[in-house]
Short mmCIF file of C-alpha atoms and ligand atoms in Angstrom, two decimals:
data_model
loop_
_atom_site.label_atom_id
_atom_site.label_comp_id
_atom_site.label_asym_id
_atom_site.label_seq_id
_atom_site.Cartn_x
_atom_site.Cartn_y
_atom_site.Cartn_z
CA MET A 1 0.00 0.00 0.00
CA GLU A 2 2.89 2.38 0.67
CA ASN A 3 4.48 4.09 -2.30
CA GLU A 4 7.52 6.11 -1.33
CA ARG A 5 8.93 6.68 -4.83
CA GLU A 6 6.34 9.07 -6.26
CA GLU A 7 7.06 12.62 -5.07
CA SER A 8 4.28 14.25 -7.06
CA CYS A 9 0.93 13.25 -8.50
CA ASP A 10 -2.25 14.83 -9.92
CA VAL A 11 -4.23 14.99 -6.68
CA ALA A 12 -2.80 14.93 -3.16
CA ILE A 13 -5.40 13.93 -0.57
CA ILE A 14 -5.21 14.81 3.12
CA GLY A 15 -6.83 12.09 5.27
CA ALA A 16 -7.49 8.38 4.78
CA GLY A 17 -10.90 8.37 6.47
CA LEU A 18 -13.95 7.24 4.53
CA SER A 19 -14.31 10.33 2.33
CA GLY A 20 -10.60 10.44 1.43
CA LEU A 21 -10.48 6.73 0.58
CA VAL A 22 -13.62 6.88 -1.56
CA ALA A 23 -12.38 9.99 -3.38
CA ALA A 24 -8.98 8.35 -4.01
CA ARG A 25 -10.61 5.22 -5.39
CA GLU A 26 -12.84 7.22 -7.77
CA LEU A 27 -10.00 9.45 -8.98
CA ARG A 28 -7.83 6.41 -9.58
CA LYS A 29 -10.62 4.80 -11.60
CA ALA A 30 -10.64 7.93 -13.76
CA GLY A 31 -6.93 7.47 -14.48
CA LEU A 32 -5.62 10.25 -12.22
CA GLY A 33 -2.53 9.85 -10.08
CA VAL A 34 -3.40 10.20 -6.39
CA GLN A 35 -1.47 10.13 -3.12
CA LEU A 36 -3.16 9.94 0.29
CA PHE A 37 -1.50 11.34 3.43
CA GLU A 38 -2.72 10.17 6.80
CA LYS A 39 -1.44 11.41 10.14
CA SER A 40 -2.39 8.22 12.03
CA ARG A 41 -0.87 4.76 11.85
CA GLY A 42 -4.12 3.21 10.62
CA LEU A 43 -6.77 3.96 8.02
CA GLY A 44 -10.38 4.95 8.71
CA GLY A 45 -10.21 8.23 10.66
CA ARG A 46 -13.29 8.33 12.86
CA MET A 47 -14.18 4.78 11.74
CA ALA A 48 -11.76 3.64 14.42
CA THR A 49 -11.07 0.28 16.07
CA ARG A 50 -8.31 -0.50 18.55
CA ARG A 51 -7.02 -3.24 20.79
CA LEU A 52 -6.70 -3.25 24.54
CA GLY A 53 -5.11 -6.49 25.73
CA GLU A 54 -6.85 -9.15 23.67
CA ALA A 55 -10.10 -7.21 23.39
CA HIS A 56 -11.12 -5.02 20.42
CA PHE A 57 -13.14 -1.82 20.54
CA ASP A 58 -14.86 0.51 18.10
CA HIS A 59 -13.97 3.80 19.76
CA GLY A 60 -15.24 6.26 17.15
CA CYS A 61 -18.23 5.62 14.94
CA GLN A 62 -20.45 2.88 16.42
CA PHE A 63 -22.80 2.04 13.54
CA PHE A 64 -24.08 3.46 10.27
CA THR A 65 -27.40 3.82 8.50
CA VAL A 66 -28.29 3.72 4.80
CA ARG A 67 -30.79 6.18 3.36
CA GLY A 68 -30.02 6.75 -0.33
CA ASP A 69 -29.47 4.46 -3.34
CA LEU A 70 -25.84 5.43 -4.02
CA PHE A 71 -24.69 4.41 -0.57
CA ARG A 72 -27.02 1.38 -0.63
CA GLU A 73 -25.15 0.06 -3.70
CA GLU A 74 -21.80 0.39 -1.91
CA VAL A 75 -23.09 -1.22 1.28
CA ALA A 76 -24.47 -4.13 -0.76
CA VAL A 77 -20.89 -4.85 -1.87
CA TRP A 78 -19.65 -4.68 1.73
CA GLU A 79 -22.49 -6.97 2.82
CA GLU A 80 -21.72 -9.50 0.07
CA ARG A 81 -18.18 -9.73 1.42
CA ASN A 82 -19.49 -10.24 4.96
CA LEU A 83 -17.81 -7.02 6.06
CA VAL A 84 -21.00 -5.50 7.46
CA ALA A 85 -24.24 -6.86 8.88
CA PRO A 86 -27.49 -5.52 10.34
CA TRP A 87 -27.09 -4.75 14.05
CA PHE A 88 -30.31 -3.22 15.40
CA ASN A 89 -33.36 -1.30 14.25
CA HIS A 90 -35.21 -0.42 17.42
CA LEU A 91 -34.50 1.52 20.60
CA ASP A 92 -37.08 1.16 23.38
CA PRO A 93 -38.05 4.24 25.44
CA GLN A 94 -35.21 3.58 27.92
CA GLY A 95 -32.66 3.24 25.11
CA GLU A 96 -32.21 -0.52 24.90
CA ALA A 97 -31.48 -1.67 21.35
CA SER A 98 -32.89 -4.74 19.62
CA LEU A 99 -33.24 -6.19 16.14
CA LEU A 100 -36.91 -6.71 15.39
CA PRO A 101 -38.66 -7.66 12.15
CA GLU A 102 -39.44 -4.56 10.06
CA ARG A 103 -38.93 -1.74 12.54
CA GLU A 104 -37.20 1.65 12.23
CA THR A 105 -34.04 2.46 10.28
CA LEU A 106 -31.56 -0.37 10.27
CA ARG A 107 -28.20 0.29 11.95
CA TYR A 108 -25.27 -1.68 10.53
CA ARG A 109 -22.22 -2.97 12.38
CA VAL A 110 -18.86 -3.85 10.86
CA ALA A 111 -17.66 -7.38 11.58
CA GLY A 112 -14.25 -7.21 13.24
CA GLY A 113 -14.57 -3.44 13.78
CA MET A 114 -15.11 -0.24 11.81
CA THR A 115 -11.57 -0.10 10.41
CA ALA A 116 -12.25 -3.27 8.40
CA VAL A 117 -14.23 -1.16 5.90
CA ALA A 118 -11.37 1.32 5.58
CA LYS A 119 -8.85 -1.49 5.08
CA PHE A 120 -11.06 -2.91 2.34
CA LEU A 121 -11.40 0.45 0.58
CA GLY A 122 -7.70 1.18 0.99
CA GLN A 123 -6.54 -1.97 -0.81
CA GLY A 124 -4.18 -0.95 -3.60
CA LEU A 125 -4.37 2.77 -2.83
CA PRO A 126 -1.13 4.69 -2.19
CA VAL A 127 -1.34 5.83 1.44
CA ARG A 128 1.49 7.36 3.40
CA ARG A 129 0.67 6.83 7.05
CA GLN A 130 2.08 8.91 9.89
CA HIS A 131 2.37 11.82 7.47
CA THR A 132 0.80 14.84 9.18
CA ILE A 133 0.41 17.80 6.86
CA SER A 134 1.87 20.73 8.81
CA ALA A 135 2.06 23.44 6.11
CA LEU A 136 0.56 24.15 2.68
CA ARG A 137 1.99 26.50 0.13
CA ARG A 138 0.64 27.39 -3.35
CA LYS A 139 3.64 27.93 -5.64
CA LYS A 140 3.73 28.21 -9.44
CA GLY A 141 0.49 26.30 -10.04
CA HIS A 142 1.28 23.57 -7.50
CA TRP A 143 0.58 22.84 -3.86
CA GLU A 144 3.62 22.10 -1.78
CA LEU A 145 2.89 19.94 1.24
CA SER A 146 5.16 19.85 4.32
CA PHE A 147 5.02 17.23 7.06
CA ALA A 148 5.37 17.29 10.84
CA GLU A 149 7.38 14.06 10.90
CA HIS A 150 10.24 14.96 8.52
CA GLY A 151 11.61 17.71 6.26
CA ARG A 152 10.62 16.30 2.84
CA THR A 153 7.95 17.98 0.74
CA PHE A 154 5.44 16.75 -1.83
CA ARG A 155 4.01 18.62 -4.85
CA ALA A 156 0.67 18.29 -6.63
CA PRO A 157 -1.32 20.62 -8.90
CA PHE A 158 -4.53 19.71 -7.03
CA LEU A 159 -5.16 19.26 -3.30
CA LEU A 160 -8.20 17.64 -1.67
CA SER A 161 -8.51 17.93 2.09
CA THR A 162 -10.81 15.66 4.09
CA ALA A 163 -9.34 16.65 7.48
CA PRO A 164 -11.61 18.56 9.90
CA VAL A 165 -12.35 21.84 8.11
CA PRO A 166 -11.11 24.23 10.86
CA GLN A 167 -7.77 22.39 10.88
CA THR A 168 -7.35 22.73 7.11
CA LEU A 169 -8.35 26.41 7.21
CA ALA A 170 -5.65 27.00 9.82
CA LEU A 171 -3.07 25.70 7.31
CA LEU A 172 -4.17 28.10 4.55
CA ASP A 173 -2.86 31.56 5.26
CA ASP A 174 -2.67 34.46 2.86
CA ASP A 175 1.13 34.55 2.71
CA GLU A 176 1.41 30.95 1.52
CA ALA A 177 -1.73 30.88 -0.65
CA PRO A 178 -2.31 34.45 -1.84
CA GLY A 179 -5.85 35.48 -2.69
CA ILE A 180 -7.54 32.29 -1.43
CA GLN A 181 -9.24 33.64 1.69
CA PRO A 182 -12.52 35.00 0.15
CA ALA A 183 -13.30 31.56 -1.33
CA LEU A 184 -12.89 29.97 2.10
CA GLU A 185 -15.17 32.37 3.95
CA PRO A 186 -18.34 30.15 3.66
CA LEU A 187 -16.44 27.31 5.35
CA ARG A 188 -15.80 29.25 8.54
CA GLN A 189 -19.34 28.53 9.78
CA ILE A 190 -18.63 24.77 9.95
CA SER A 191 -18.31 23.54 13.52
CA TYR A 192 -17.91 20.27 15.43
CA ALA A 193 -18.68 18.96 18.93
CA PRO A 194 -16.13 16.93 20.89
CA CYS A 195 -16.65 13.48 22.44
CA PHE A 196 -14.93 11.14 24.88
CA ALA A 197 -14.73 7.44 24.11
CA LEU A 198 -13.99 5.27 27.13
CA MET A 199 -12.86 1.70 26.40
CA LEU A 200 -13.28 -0.78 29.24
CA ARG A 201 -11.95 -4.28 29.50
CA LEU A 202 -14.17 -6.08 32.02
CA ASP A 203 -13.93 -9.43 33.79
CA GLN A 204 -17.24 -10.55 32.25
CA GLN A 205 -19.80 -9.63 29.63
CA PRO A 206 -22.27 -6.97 30.77
CA ARG A 207 -25.95 -7.51 29.97
CA PHE A 208 -27.45 -4.21 28.94
CA SER A 209 -29.17 -5.27 25.71
CA PRO A 210 -29.54 -8.49 23.69
CA VAL A 211 -27.62 -6.99 20.75
CA GLY A 212 -25.12 -5.06 22.90
CA PHE A 213 -26.16 -1.42 22.43
CA PHE A 214 -27.79 1.06 24.78
CA ALA A 215 -28.43 4.78 24.27
CA PRO A 216 -29.82 6.13 27.57
CA THR A 217 -32.45 8.78 27.02
CA ASP A 218 -31.47 12.33 28.14
CA HIS A 219 -28.51 11.17 30.22
CA PRO A 220 -26.18 14.07 31.16
CA GLU A 221 -22.91 12.14 30.73
CA ILE A 222 -23.47 8.96 28.72
CA ALA A 223 -24.59 8.99 25.08
CA THR A 224 -24.13 5.30 24.21
CA LEU A 225 -22.74 2.01 25.51
CA ALA A 226 -21.68 -0.77 23.15
CA ASP A 227 -20.66 -4.32 23.97
CA ASN A 228 -18.02 -5.11 21.35
CA ALA A 229 -18.29 -8.87 21.93
CA ALA A 230 -22.05 -8.98 21.32
CA LYS A 231 -21.42 -6.74 18.30
CA GLY A 232 -18.91 -9.14 16.74
CA VAL A 233 -15.95 -6.73 17.01
CA SER A 234 -14.15 -8.47 19.90
CA SER A 235 -13.66 -12.19 20.31
CA ARG A 236 -12.90 -11.47 23.99
CA LEU A 237 -15.94 -10.96 26.26
CA GLY A 238 -16.12 -7.86 28.44
CA ALA A 239 -15.12 -5.17 25.91
CA VAL A 240 -17.32 -2.09 26.29
CA SER A 241 -17.10 1.27 24.49
CA ILE A 242 -18.80 4.18 26.23
CA LEU A 243 -19.33 7.45 24.37
CA SER A 244 -19.97 10.66 26.31
CA THR A 245 -22.55 13.28 25.47
CA ASP A 246 -21.40 16.42 23.63
CA THR A 247 -22.20 18.56 26.67
CA PHE A 248 -20.13 16.43 29.02
CA ALA A 249 -17.20 16.47 26.56
CA GLU A 250 -17.40 20.23 26.10
CA ALA A 251 -17.46 20.86 29.87
CA ASN A 252 -14.62 18.41 30.65
CA PHE A 253 -12.45 18.43 27.53
CA GLU A 254 -9.35 19.87 29.20
CA GLU A 255 -9.78 17.90 32.45
CA ASP A 256 -7.30 15.28 33.60
CA PRO A 257 -8.09 12.01 31.70
CA ASP A 258 -8.13 10.03 34.98
CA ASP A 259 -10.79 12.34 36.42
CA VAL A 260 -12.87 12.08 33.23
CA THR A 261 -12.56 8.28 33.34
CA GLU A 262 -13.72 8.26 36.97
CA LYS A 263 -16.75 10.41 36.17
CA LEU A 264 -17.77 8.25 33.20
CA LEU A 265 -17.27 5.04 35.19
CA LEU A 266 -19.48 6.33 37.96
CA ALA A 267 -22.15 7.40 35.49
CA SER A 268 -22.14 4.05 33.68
CA ARG A 269 -22.45 1.92 36.85
CA PRO A 270 -26.15 1.04 36.33
CA TRP A 271 -25.26 -0.79 33.09
CA LEU A 272 -22.09 -2.49 34.32
CA ALA A 273 -23.40 -3.91 37.59
CA GLY A 274 -21.34 -6.85 38.85
CA CYS A 275 -18.49 -6.27 36.36
CA GLU A 276 -14.95 -5.50 37.45
CA VAL A 277 -12.87 -3.12 35.32
CA LEU A 278 -9.56 -4.79 34.38
CA GLU A 279 -8.24 -2.01 32.14
CA SER A 280 -9.46 1.28 30.71
CA SER A 281 -8.40 3.75 28.04
CA LEU A 282 -9.84 7.15 27.23
CA ARG A 283 -9.87 8.70 23.74
CA ARG A 284 -10.59 12.39 23.26
CA TRP A 285 -12.17 13.36 19.92
CA LYS A 286 -11.91 17.10 19.39
CA PHE A 287 -13.81 17.00 16.07
CA ALA A 288 -16.27 14.14 16.66
CA ARG A 289 -19.67 15.27 15.43
CA VAL A 290 -20.45 17.98 12.89
CA VAL A 291 -22.79 20.52 14.49
CA VAL A 292 -22.97 23.08 11.67
CA SER A 293 -22.38 21.63 8.20
CA HIS A 294 -22.16 23.19 4.75
CA PRO A 295 -25.15 22.44 2.47
CA ASP A 296 -23.02 21.59 -0.60
CA ARG A 297 -21.65 18.04 -1.00
CA GLY A 298 -18.09 19.37 -1.16
CA TRP A 299 -16.27 22.66 -1.75
CA LEU A 300 -14.10 23.55 -4.73
CA VAL A 301 -11.76 26.47 -5.24
CA SER A 302 -11.03 25.50 -8.84
CA PRO A 303 -8.65 28.30 -9.91
CA GLN A 304 -6.32 27.40 -7.05
CA GLY A 305 -6.70 23.62 -7.45
CA LEU A 306 -8.21 23.07 -4.02
CA ALA A 307 -11.17 21.02 -2.76
CA PHE A 308 -12.72 20.03 0.57
CA ALA A 309 -14.77 16.90 1.28
CA GLY A 310 -15.99 14.98 4.33
CA ASP A 311 -18.98 14.61 6.59
CA ALA A 312 -19.09 18.39 7.16
CA PHE A 313 -20.59 18.73 3.66
CA GLY A 314 -24.07 17.97 2.32
CA GLY A 315 -26.05 18.25 5.57
CA GLN A 316 -25.69 14.54 6.42
CA PRO A 317 -22.95 14.53 9.07
CA ARG A 318 -22.43 10.79 9.37
CA ILE A 319 -20.93 7.85 7.49
CA GLU A 320 -23.29 8.09 4.52
CA GLY A 321 -22.61 11.83 4.23
CA ALA A 322 -18.83 11.29 4.26
CA TYR A 323 -19.18 8.63 1.57
CA LEU A 324 -21.37 10.82 -0.67
CA SER A 325 -19.09 13.81 -0.20
CA GLY A 326 -16.00 11.82 -1.23
CA LEU A 327 -17.82 10.48 -4.26
CA TRP A 328 -19.25 13.82 -5.39
CA THR A 329 -16.06 15.80 -4.88
CA ALA A 330 -14.02 13.23 -6.81
CA GLY A 331 -16.53 13.59 -9.68
CA GLU A 332 -16.05 17.37 -9.71
CA ILE A 333 -12.25 17.05 -9.68
CA ARG A 334 -12.44 14.60 -12.60
CA LYS A 335 -14.40 17.21 -14.58
CA ILE A 336 -11.73 19.83 -13.87
CA PHE A 337 -8.95 17.54 -15.09
CA ALA A 338 -10.99 16.56 -18.15
CA THR A 339 -11.04 20.20 -19.30
CA ARG A 340 -7.33 20.86 -18.71
C1 FAD B 401 -17.20 9.07 18.72
C2 FAD B 401 -17.85 9.10 17.36
C3 FAD B 401 -19.06 8.42 17.15
C4 FAD B 401 -19.67 8.44 15.88
N1 FAD B 401 -20.81 7.72 15.68
C5 FAD B 401 -21.35 7.66 14.46
C6 FAD B 401 -22.47 6.81 14.20
O1 FAD B 401 -22.93 6.09 15.09
N2 FAD B 401 -22.98 6.80 12.93
C7 FAD B 401 -22.45 7.55 11.90
O2 FAD B 401 -22.93 7.46 10.77
N3 FAD B 401 -21.39 8.35 12.13
C8 FAD B 401 -20.83 8.41 13.38
N4 FAD B 401 -19.73 9.19 13.59
C9 FAD B 401 -19.28 10.08 12.52
C10 FAD B 401 -18.50 9.31 11.43
O3 FAD B 401 -17.46 8.58 12.04
C11 FAD B 401 -17.96 10.34 10.46
O4 FAD B 401 -19.06 11.01 9.87
C12 FAD B 401 -17.09 9.79 9.33
O5 FAD B 401 -16.25 8.74 9.76
C13 FAD B 401 -16.29 10.95 8.77
O6 FAD B 401 -15.43 10.53 7.73
P1 FAD B 401 -14.50 11.64 7.03
O7 FAD B 401 -13.73 10.94 5.99
O8 FAD B 401 -15.32 12.81 6.66
O9 FAD B 401 -13.54 12.18 8.21
P2 FAD B 401 -12.50 11.41 9.13
O10 FAD B 401 -12.89 10.01 9.36
O11 FAD B 401 -12.33 12.28 10.33
O12 FAD B 401 -11.17 11.42 8.24
C14 FAD B 401 -10.26 12.50 8.22
C15 FAD B 401 -8.85 11.93 8.25
O13 FAD B 401 -7.93 13.00 8.12
C16 FAD B 401 -6.80 12.72 8.94
N5 FAD B 401 -6.11 13.98 9.18
C17 FAD B 401 -6.56 15.04 9.90
N6 FAD B 401 -5.65 16.03 9.88
C18 FAD B 401 -4.61 15.59 9.15
C19 FAD B 401 -3.35 16.17 8.76
N7 FAD B 401 -2.98 17.40 9.12
N8 FAD B 401 -2.50 15.42 8.00
C20 FAD B 401 -2.84 14.15 7.60
N9 FAD B 401 -4.02 13.57 7.93
C21 FAD B 401 -4.90 14.29 8.70
C22 FAD B 401 -7.42 12.09 10.18
O14 FAD B 401 -6.47 11.35 10.93
C23 FAD B 401 -8.51 11.23 9.56
O15 FAD B 401 -8.04 9.92 9.28
C24 FAD B 401 -19.08 9.17 14.83
C25 FAD B 401 -17.87 9.84 15.05
C26 FAD B 401 -17.26 9.79 16.30
C27 FAD B 401 -15.93 10.48 16.51
#
């Protein structure tokens, strides 16, 4: 998957989350040279799975839904390959999830964890991991990308960013990309809420729902609890992911992680009765959920060879929205290259 020889390409893509991977795949299909840069070690971005001891946890996105035909076609391929499966389609008034015949919107789980989808999409794509874009400069019709990890640079006539929009905007200043600011103004309204994900390895399997998902109604601290063993993510029993509410994360974001863990453990006691915590790990997501999105599916600044995609676009701030944004934006970039 790594390709260290190519030091330039047609389109450089920041981020190997769902939207970046889908865009890269589509651009490749159209015959364009792409290169993905990802700051993390793994693919998937907020579709994140990690190990704690021998247990596995989804610690970002917990499930996804399918509303439109385009995404339905893609999910059908994932389902054929046994990557994804229906998880639940009903939440009772307390928040206990179950899979019933013909109920509300179906929520899908990813067998083996969310990152399995990203690994599938990333097959054959050139991704440079642990490459954090730290500076962007527009020079003689090219973007020059600099990295936090080393002093090398990379050049491409076109740049697509799928990183959180405020982070990309912070990299685009007027000195390094003259004249670009007015085109970026509509993106300054985009905002995100933070979230804590607490992963708990327990001595036994908790019993909070037959399918392993609970979303307590109007709880001040806890948004969701997921049992990764019941979900088919962890072969080890006693692997629970707890997501905080936005309000709790906002109020406690800078607090000591041990204090946050204590607070979330206390709040989740009713669902973990009788279980002993063997190990815990807290993940802080600064840009977890899009609160204010942009109505367009993506954003193009064509004269300067720049585009934005991701779940912040199209008014559907979730997995399906990220997928559609990657797809749409790649289509627009293809059109630009076709006229060059
Ligand atoms: C806790 C949590 C729970 C969620 N629950 C759900 C859910 O139940 N259902 C649902 O549909 N959606 C859910 N989501 C949202 C869903 O995960 C996102 O909508 C989707 O994954 C976004 O994909 P993306 O490609 O737009 O962005 P991302 O997945 O965020 O991808 C962006 C990528 O860019 C990389 N990056 C950032 N900056 C740089 C840089 N400077 N250099 C290089 N790389 C960089 C990041 O590491 C990341 O891999 C949840 C998200 C979180 C965090």
